[in-house]
Coordinates of C-alpha atoms and ligand atoms in Angstrom, one line a residue:
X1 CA -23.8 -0.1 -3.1
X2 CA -27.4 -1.9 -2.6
X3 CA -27.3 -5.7 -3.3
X4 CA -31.1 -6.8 -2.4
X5 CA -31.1 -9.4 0.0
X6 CA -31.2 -12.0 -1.6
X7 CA -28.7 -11.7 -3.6
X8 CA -26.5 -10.5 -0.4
X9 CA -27.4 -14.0 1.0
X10 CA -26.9 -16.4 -2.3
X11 CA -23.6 -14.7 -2.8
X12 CA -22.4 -14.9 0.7
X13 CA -19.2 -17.5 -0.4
X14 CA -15.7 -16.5 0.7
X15 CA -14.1 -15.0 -2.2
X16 CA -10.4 -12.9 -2.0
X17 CA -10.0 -9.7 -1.9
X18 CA -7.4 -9.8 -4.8
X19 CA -4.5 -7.9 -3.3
X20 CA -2.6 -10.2 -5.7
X21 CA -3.3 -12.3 -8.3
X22 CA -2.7 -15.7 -8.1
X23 CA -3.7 -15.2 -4.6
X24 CA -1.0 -16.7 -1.7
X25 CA -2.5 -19.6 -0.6
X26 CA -1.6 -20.7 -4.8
X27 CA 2.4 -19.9 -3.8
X28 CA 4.5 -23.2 -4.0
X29 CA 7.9 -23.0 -2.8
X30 CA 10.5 -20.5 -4.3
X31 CA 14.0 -20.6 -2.7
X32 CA 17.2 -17.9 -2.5
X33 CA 18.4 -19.0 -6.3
X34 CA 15.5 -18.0 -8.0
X35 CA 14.6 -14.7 -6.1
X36 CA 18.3 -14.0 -7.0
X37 CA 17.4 -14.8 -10.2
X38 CA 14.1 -12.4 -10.4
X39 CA 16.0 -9.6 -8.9
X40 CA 19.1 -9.9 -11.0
X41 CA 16.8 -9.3 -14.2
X42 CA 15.3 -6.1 -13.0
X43 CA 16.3 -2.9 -15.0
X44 CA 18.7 -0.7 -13.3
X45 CA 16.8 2.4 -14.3
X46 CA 13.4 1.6 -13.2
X47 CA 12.5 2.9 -9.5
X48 CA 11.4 0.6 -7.1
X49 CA 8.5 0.4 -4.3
X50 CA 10.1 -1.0 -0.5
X51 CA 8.3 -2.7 1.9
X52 CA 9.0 -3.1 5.3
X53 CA 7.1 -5.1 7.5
X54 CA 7.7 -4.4 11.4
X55 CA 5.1 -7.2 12.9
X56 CA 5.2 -6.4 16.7
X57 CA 2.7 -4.9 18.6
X58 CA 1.8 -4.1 22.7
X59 CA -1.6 -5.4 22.3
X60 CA -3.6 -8.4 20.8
X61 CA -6.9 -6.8 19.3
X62 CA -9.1 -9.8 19.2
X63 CA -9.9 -9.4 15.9
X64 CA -6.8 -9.1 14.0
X65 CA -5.7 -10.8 10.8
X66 CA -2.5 -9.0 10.0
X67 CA 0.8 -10.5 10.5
X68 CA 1.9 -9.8 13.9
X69 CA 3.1 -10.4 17.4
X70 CA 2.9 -9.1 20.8
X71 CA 6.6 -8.6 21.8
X72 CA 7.3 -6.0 24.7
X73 CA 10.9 -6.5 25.1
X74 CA 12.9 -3.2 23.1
X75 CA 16.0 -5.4 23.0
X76 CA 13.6 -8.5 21.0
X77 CA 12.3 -5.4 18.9
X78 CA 15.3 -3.3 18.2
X79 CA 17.6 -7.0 17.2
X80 CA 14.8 -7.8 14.6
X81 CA 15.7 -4.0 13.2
X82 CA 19.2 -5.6 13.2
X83 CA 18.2 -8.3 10.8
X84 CA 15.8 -6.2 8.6
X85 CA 19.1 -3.7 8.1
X86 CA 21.0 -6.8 7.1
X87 CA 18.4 -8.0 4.5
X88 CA 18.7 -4.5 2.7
X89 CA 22.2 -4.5 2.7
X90 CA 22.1 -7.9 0.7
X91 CA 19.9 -6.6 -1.4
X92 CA 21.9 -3.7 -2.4
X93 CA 24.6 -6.6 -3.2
X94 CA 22.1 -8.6 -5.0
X95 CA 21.1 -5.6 -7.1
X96 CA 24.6 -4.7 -8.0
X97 CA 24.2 -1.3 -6.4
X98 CA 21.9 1.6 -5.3
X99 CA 18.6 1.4 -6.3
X100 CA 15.8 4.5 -6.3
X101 CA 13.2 4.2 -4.4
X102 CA 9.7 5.7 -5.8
X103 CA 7.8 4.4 -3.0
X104 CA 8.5 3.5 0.4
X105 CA 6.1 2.2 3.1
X106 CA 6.3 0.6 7.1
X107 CA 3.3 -1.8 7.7
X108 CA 2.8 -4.4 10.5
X109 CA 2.4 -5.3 12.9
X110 CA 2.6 -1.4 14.4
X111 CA 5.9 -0.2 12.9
X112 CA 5.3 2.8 15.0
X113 CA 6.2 0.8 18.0
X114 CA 9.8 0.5 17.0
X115 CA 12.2 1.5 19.4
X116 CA 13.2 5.2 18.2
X117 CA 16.9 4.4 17.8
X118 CA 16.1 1.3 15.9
X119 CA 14.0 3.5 13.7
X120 CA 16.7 5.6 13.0
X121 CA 19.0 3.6 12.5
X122 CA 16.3 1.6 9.5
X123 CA 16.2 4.4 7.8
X124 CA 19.9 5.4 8.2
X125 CA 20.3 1.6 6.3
X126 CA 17.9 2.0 3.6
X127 CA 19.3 5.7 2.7
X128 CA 22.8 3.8 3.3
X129 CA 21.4 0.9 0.6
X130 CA 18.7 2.8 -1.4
X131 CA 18.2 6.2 -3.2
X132 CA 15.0 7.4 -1.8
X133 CA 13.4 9.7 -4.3
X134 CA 12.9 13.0 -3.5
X135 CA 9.2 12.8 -5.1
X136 CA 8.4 9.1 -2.9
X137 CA 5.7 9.2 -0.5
X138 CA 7.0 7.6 2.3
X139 CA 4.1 5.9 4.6
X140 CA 3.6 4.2 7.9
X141 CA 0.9 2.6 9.7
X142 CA 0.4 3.8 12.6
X143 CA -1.2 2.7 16.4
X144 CA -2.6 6.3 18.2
X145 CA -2.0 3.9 21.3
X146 CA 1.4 3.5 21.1
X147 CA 2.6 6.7 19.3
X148 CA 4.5 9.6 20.7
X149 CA 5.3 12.8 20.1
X150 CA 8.9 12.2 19.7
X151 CA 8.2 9.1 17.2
X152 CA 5.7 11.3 15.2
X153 CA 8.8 14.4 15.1
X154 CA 11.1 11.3 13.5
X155 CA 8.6 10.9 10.9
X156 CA 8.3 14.6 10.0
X157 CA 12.4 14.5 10.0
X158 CA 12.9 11.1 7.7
X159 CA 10.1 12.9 5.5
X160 CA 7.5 10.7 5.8
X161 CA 4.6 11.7 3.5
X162 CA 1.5 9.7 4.9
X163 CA 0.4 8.1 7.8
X164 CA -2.3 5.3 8.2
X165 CA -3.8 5.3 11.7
X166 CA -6.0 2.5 13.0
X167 CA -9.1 3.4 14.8
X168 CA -11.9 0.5 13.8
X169 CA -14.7 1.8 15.5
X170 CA -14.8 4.8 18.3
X171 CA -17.8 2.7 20.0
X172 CA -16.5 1.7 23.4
X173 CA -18.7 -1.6 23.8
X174 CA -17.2 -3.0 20.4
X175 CA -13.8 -1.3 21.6
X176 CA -14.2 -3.4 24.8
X177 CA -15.5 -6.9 23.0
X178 CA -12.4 -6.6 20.0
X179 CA -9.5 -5.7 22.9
X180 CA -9.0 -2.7 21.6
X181 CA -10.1 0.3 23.9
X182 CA -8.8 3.4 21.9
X183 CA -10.6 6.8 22.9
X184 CA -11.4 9.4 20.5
X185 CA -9.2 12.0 22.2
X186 CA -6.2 9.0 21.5
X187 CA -6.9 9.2 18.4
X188 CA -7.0 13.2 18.0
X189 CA -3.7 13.5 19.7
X190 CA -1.7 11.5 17.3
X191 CA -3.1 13.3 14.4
X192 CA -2.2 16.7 15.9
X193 CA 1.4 15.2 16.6
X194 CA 1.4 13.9 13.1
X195 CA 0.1 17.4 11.2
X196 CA 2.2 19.2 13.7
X197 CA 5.3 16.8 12.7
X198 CA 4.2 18.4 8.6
X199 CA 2.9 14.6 7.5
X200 CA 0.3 16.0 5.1
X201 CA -2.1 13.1 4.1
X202 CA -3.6 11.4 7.4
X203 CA -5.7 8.1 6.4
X204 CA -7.8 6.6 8.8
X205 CA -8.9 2.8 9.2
X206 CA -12.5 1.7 10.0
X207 CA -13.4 -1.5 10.0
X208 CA -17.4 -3.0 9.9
X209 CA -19.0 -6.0 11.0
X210 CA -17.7 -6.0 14.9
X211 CA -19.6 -7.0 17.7
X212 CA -22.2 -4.1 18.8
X213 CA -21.9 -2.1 15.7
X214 CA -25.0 -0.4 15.0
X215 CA -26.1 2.1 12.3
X216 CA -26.7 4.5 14.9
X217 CA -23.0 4.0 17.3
X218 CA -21.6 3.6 13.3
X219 CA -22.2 6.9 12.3
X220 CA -21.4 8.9 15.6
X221 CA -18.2 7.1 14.6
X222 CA -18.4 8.7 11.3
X223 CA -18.9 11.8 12.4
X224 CA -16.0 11.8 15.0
X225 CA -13.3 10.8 12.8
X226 CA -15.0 13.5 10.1
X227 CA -14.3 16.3 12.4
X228 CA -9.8 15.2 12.2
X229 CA -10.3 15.7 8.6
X230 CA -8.4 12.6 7.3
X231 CA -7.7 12.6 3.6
X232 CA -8.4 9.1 3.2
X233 CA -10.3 6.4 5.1
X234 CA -10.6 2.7 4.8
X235 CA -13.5 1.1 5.5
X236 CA -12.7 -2.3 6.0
X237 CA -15.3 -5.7 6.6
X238 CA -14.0 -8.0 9.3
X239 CA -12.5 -10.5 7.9
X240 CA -13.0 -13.3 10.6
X241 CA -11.2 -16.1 10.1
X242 CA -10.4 -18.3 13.3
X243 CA -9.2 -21.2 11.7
X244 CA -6.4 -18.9 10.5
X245 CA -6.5 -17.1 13.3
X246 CA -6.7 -18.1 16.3
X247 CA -7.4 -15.2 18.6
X248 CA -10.5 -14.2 16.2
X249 CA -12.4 -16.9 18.4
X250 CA -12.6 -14.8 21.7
X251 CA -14.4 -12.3 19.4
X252 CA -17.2 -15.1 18.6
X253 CA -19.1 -14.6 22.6
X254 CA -19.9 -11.7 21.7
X255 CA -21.8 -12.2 19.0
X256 CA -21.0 -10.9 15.0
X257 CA -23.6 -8.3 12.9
X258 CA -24.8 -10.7 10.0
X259 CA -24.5 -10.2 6.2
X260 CA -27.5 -7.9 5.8
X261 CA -26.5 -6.0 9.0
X262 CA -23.1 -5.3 7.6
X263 CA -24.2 -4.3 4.3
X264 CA -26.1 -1.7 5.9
X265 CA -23.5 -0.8 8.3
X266 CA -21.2 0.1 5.3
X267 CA -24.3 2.1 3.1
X268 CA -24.7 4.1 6.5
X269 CA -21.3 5.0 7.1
X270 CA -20.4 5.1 3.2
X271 CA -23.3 8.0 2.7
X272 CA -22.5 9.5 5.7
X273 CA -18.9 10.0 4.2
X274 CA -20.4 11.2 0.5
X275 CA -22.1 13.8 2.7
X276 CA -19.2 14.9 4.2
X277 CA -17.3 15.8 0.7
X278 CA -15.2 12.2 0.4
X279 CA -15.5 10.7 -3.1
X280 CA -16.0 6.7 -3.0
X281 CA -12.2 4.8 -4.1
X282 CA -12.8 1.1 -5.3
X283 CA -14.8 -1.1 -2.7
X284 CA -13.6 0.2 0.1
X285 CA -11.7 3.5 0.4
X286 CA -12.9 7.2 0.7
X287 CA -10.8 10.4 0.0
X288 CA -10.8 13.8 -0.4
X289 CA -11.3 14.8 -4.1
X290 CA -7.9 16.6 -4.2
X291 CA -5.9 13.2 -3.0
X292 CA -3.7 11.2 -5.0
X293 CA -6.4 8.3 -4.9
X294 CA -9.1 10.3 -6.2
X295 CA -7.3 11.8 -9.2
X296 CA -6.0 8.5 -10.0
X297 CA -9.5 7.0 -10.0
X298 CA -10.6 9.8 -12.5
X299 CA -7.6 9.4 -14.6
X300 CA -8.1 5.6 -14.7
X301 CA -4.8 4.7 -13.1
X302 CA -5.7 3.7 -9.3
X303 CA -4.0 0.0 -9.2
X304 CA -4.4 -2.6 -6.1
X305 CA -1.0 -4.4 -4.7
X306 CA -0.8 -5.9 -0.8
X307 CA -1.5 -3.0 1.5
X308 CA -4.8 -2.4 -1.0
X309 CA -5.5 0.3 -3.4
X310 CA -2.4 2.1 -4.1
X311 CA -1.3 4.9 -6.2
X312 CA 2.5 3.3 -6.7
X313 CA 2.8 3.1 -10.2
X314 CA 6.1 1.0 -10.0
X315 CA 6.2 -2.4 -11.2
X316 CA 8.5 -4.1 -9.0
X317 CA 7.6 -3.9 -5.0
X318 CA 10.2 -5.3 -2.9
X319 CA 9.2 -6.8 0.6
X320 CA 11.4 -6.8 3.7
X321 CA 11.1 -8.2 7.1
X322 CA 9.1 -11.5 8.2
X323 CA 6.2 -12.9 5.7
X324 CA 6.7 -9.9 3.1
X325 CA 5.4 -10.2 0.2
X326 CA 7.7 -9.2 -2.9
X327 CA 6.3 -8.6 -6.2
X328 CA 8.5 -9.1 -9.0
X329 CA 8.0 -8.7 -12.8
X330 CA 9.1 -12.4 -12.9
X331 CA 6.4 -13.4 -9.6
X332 CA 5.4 -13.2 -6.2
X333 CA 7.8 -13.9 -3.5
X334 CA 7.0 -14.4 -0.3
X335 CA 9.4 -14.2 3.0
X336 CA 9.4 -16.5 5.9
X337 CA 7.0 -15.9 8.6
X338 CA 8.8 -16.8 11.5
X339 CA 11.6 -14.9 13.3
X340 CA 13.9 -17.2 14.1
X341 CA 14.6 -18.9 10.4
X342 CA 14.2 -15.5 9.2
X343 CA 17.0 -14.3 11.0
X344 CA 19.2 -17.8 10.5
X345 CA 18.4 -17.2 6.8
X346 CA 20.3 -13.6 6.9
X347 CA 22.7 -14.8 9.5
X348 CA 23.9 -17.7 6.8
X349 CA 23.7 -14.7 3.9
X350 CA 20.7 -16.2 2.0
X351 CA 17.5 -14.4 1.4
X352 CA 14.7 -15.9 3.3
X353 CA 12.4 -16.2 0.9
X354 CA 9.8 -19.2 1.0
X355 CA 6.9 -19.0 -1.4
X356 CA 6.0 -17.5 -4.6
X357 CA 4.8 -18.2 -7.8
X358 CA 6.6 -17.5 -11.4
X359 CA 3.9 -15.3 -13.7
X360 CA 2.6 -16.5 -16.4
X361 CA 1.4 -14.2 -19.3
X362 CA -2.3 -15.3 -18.7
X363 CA -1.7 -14.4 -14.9
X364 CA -0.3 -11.0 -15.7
X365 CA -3.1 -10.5 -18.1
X366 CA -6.0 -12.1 -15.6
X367 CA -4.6 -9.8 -12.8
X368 CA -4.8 -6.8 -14.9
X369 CA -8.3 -7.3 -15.3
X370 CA -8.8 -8.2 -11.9
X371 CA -7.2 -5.1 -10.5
X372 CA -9.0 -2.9 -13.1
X373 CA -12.5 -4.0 -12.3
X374 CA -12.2 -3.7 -8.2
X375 CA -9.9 -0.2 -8.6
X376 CA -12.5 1.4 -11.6
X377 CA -15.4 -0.8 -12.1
X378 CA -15.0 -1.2 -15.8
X379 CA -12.2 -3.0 -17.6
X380 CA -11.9 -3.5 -21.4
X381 CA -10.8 -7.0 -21.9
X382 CA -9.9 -6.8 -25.5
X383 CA -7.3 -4.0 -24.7
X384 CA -6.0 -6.3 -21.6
X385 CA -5.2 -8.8 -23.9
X386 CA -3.9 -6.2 -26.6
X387 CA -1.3 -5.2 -23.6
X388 CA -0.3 -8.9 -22.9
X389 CA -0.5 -10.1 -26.7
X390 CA -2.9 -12.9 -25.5
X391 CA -6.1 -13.4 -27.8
X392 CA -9.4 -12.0 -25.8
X393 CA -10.7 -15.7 -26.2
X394 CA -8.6 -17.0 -23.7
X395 CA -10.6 -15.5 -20.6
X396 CA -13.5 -17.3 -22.3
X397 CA -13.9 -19.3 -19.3
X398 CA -15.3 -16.2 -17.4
X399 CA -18.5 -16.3 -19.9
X400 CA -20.8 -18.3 -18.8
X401 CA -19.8 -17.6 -15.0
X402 CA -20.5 -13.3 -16.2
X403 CA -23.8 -14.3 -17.8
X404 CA -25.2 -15.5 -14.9
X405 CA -24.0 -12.4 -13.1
X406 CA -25.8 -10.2 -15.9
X407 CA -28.7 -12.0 -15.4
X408 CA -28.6 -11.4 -11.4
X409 CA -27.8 -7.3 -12.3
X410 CA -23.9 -7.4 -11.2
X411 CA -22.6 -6.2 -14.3
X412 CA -23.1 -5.8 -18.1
X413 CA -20.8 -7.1 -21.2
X414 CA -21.4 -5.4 -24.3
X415 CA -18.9 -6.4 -27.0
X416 CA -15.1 -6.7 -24.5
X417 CA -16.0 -3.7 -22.2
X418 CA -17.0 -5.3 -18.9
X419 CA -18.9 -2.8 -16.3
X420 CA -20.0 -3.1 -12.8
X421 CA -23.3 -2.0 -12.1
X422 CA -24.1 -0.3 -8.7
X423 CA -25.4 -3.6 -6.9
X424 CA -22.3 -5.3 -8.5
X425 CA -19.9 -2.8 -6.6
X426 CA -21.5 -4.3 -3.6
X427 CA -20.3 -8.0 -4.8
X428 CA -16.8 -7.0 -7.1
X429 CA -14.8 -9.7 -5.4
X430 CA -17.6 -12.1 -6.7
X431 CA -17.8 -10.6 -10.3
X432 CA -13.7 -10.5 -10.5
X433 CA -13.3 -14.2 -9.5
X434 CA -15.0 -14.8 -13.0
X435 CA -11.3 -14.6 -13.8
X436 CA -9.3 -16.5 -11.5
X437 CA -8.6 -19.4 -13.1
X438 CA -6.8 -20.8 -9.8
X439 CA -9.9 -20.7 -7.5
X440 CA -11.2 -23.7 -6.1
X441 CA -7.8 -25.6 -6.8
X442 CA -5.8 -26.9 -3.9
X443 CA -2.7 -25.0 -3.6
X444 CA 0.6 -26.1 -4.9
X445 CA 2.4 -26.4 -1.2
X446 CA -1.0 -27.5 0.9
X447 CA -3.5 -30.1 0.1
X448 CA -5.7 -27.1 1.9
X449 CA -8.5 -25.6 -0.1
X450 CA -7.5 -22.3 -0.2
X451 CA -10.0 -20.1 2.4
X452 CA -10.4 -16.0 2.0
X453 CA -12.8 -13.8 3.5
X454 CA -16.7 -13.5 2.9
X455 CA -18.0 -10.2 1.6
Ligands
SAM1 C1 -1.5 -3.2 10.6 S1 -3.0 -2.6 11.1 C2 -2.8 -0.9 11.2 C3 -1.8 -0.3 12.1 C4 -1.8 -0.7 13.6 N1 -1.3 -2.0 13.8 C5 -3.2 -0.5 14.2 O1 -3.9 -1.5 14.3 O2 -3.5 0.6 14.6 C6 -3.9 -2.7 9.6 C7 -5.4 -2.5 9.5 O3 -5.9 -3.7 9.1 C8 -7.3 -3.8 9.4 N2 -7.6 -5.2 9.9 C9 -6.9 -5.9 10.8 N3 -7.5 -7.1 10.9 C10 -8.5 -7.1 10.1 C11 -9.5 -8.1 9.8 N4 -9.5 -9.3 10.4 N5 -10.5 -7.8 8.9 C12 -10.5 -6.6 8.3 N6 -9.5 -5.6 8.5 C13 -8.6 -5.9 9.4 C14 -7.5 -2.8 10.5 O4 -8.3 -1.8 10.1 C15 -6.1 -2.3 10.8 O5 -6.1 -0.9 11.1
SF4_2 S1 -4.8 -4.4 14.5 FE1 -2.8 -3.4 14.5 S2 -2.4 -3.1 16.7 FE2 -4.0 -4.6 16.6 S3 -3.0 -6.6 16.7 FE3 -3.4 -6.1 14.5 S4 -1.5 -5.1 13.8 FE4 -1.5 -5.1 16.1

């Protein structure tokens, strides 16, 4: 993915990264009623995907933009288990019953730093409230710093299927300027725990654009996590953000690579990964050519959803725990953030649901070509519509925007088949906005412009 310069540096705009379409910061309020509502018109028969978000961590890594918080009390940790098992236990009510679960997956936060009976006892509710299907892959994100042999045998025994570890970088001067000092061997030991434990598909996360990253300390980084064998990787730009999040400004002393800098940063480690047998997934993924990812990109069905590319081919994903993001075929919903109303909300037997957004047609239809062009490149727009029973003319708008684009080499439109070309891979987010018909606008509960990530 080679944008020339200047095209790096005239399209260097914060853009989303599309894990949904309308993006969050578009959510208005949506309230226990209507998620009621959305869930009661789900079909009994279709499996569902489960998330659970455990947001607490031991450490603060300075550069974090996940939902989390440093909590080291196990009593604070293993009480907000409590209130998670509650929520699933209303939504077995609310569905009228046992639901089957296709996919199930932990994120955080470092879920792994759950209290082991308080794990147990999670999955004791959602087997207790849920069918889990004997084909789901069950996932976790994982911290190598606070796992443990025992916690990694609990997810060979609840069958867990994958495991996403973060490492971000394995250079110990970047390690030391993001808070986040995480030696190799760390890293090794909880993927030998993990394989030993029988999880089968290890995925690691890098991240580019730290302080002190260099091409050079980039690819010794490469190499390293080569030599695990992880099945997948993420490669992830920093998303730095401090008027979101806070913390993010200690990371500003020490300095952050620029957009050139990064692009080449990602080429290095991006080739070094080709060379090492990964196939390139979507912007920002690698994977073996025998993973689930990979075949799903050669038979066109690799989709995006909140954690990123997925392979979950379910159509209803069902968020618990703080600031979990439900989505619905009726819309997004989106849980409290906070702890405390969270767990008032349970305690009082409502869901604590806050914001969403009811789908439209032309959303459903604008997100499908959305998540088609960053997961494959290509997108036919006239068999979009054709799906949604919209007319093509009504992405229209896009036109003149994708024009411009094809004059600048991102992508080419030849009758409705829309196609990145290699410099557009470098700038998807910019070529899918062309679609977003909400960007721009202030968001229905902020008078704040909403603000996402450069490239
Ligand atoms: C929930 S964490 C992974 C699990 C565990 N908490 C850990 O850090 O090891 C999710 C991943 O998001 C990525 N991430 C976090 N903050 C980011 C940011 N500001 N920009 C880009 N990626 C970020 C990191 O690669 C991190 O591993
Ligand atoms: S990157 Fe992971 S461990 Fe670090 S603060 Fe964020 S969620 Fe916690």
């Amino acid at each position: 993915m080679y944008v020339p310069k200047p095209l790096l540096r005239a399209y260097d705009k914060p853009v989303p990264r599309y894990t949904s379409y309308p993006t969050s910061p578009h959510f208005g309020p949506v309230d226990d009623t209507t998620y009621r509502e959305w869930l009661g018109g789900l079909s009994r028969y279709e499996p569902i995907s489960l998330y659970v978000h455990l947001p607490f961590c031991k450490h603060l890594c300075h550069y974090c933009g996940c939902h989390m918080k440093v909590v080291h009390d196990p009593v604070v940790r293993s009480r907000y288990v409590d209130t998670v098992c509650q929520e699933l236990a209303m939504l077995n009510a609310a569905l009228n019953g046992r639901r089957v679960v296709g996919q199930l997956a932990f994120g955080g936060g470092t879920p792994s730093y759950t209290p082991l009976p308080a794990f147990h006892k999670l999955m004791g509710a959602i087997q207790a409230h849920f069918d889990i299907a004997k084909t789901a892959e069950i996932s976790m994100e994982i911290d190598p710093r606070t796992l443990t042999a025992e916690f990694a045998a609990a997810l060979g025994e609840h069958g867990f299927t994958r495991a996403s570890l973060g490492v971000q970088s394995l250079n110990k001067e970047t390690q030391v300027a993001i808070h986040r000092e995480q030696p190799y061997e760390q890293v090794e030991q909880a993927v030998d725990w993990l394989r030993f434990a029988g999880i089968d598909s290890i995925s690691l996360d890098l991240m580019y654009g730290l302080p002190y990253q260099t091409i050079t300390n980039m690819d010794k980084t490469v190499d390293l996590v080569c030599t695990l064998k992880p099945e997948r990787i993420a490669m992830f730009g920093y998303a730095h953000l401090p008027s979101l999040k806070k913390h993010q400004a200690l990371v500003e002393p020490h300095g952050l690579p620029d957009v050139e800098l990064r692009q080449d940063l990602f080429n290095s480690a991006a080739e070094r990964l080709l060379q090492n047998g990964y196939v390139a997934i979507g912007m920002d993924h690698f994977a073996v050519p025998t993973d689930p990812m990979a075949i799903a990109v050669r038979e066109g069905t690799l989709r995006r959803n909140f954690q990123g590319y997925t392979v979950d081919p379910y159509d209803t994903l069902i968020g618990v725990g703080v600031s979990a993001i439900g989505n619905l075929p009726a819309g997004y919903v989106q849980n409290e953030l906070e702890i405390r109303p969270y767990t008032a909300d349970i305690e009082a037997g409502r869901f604590p649901v806050r914001k969403g957004l009811a789908l439209t047609v032309d959303d459903k239809a604008r997100r499908e070509i959305i998540h088609t062009l960053m997961s494959l490149g290509k997108v036919d727009l006239a068999q979009v519509a054709g799906h949604w029973g919209v007319r093509v003319e009504s992405f229209k708008d896009a036109l003149p925007k994708l024009e411009s684009l094809e004059k600048d080499g991102l992508c080419t439109l030849r009758d409705t088949n829309l196609e990145l070309t290699r410099v557009g891979w470098g700038l998807v987010r910019v070529v899918a906005a062309c679609f977003d018909s909400y960007l721009g606008k202030t968001s229905p509960g902020s008078t704040r412009v909403a603000i996402h990530s450069k490239i």
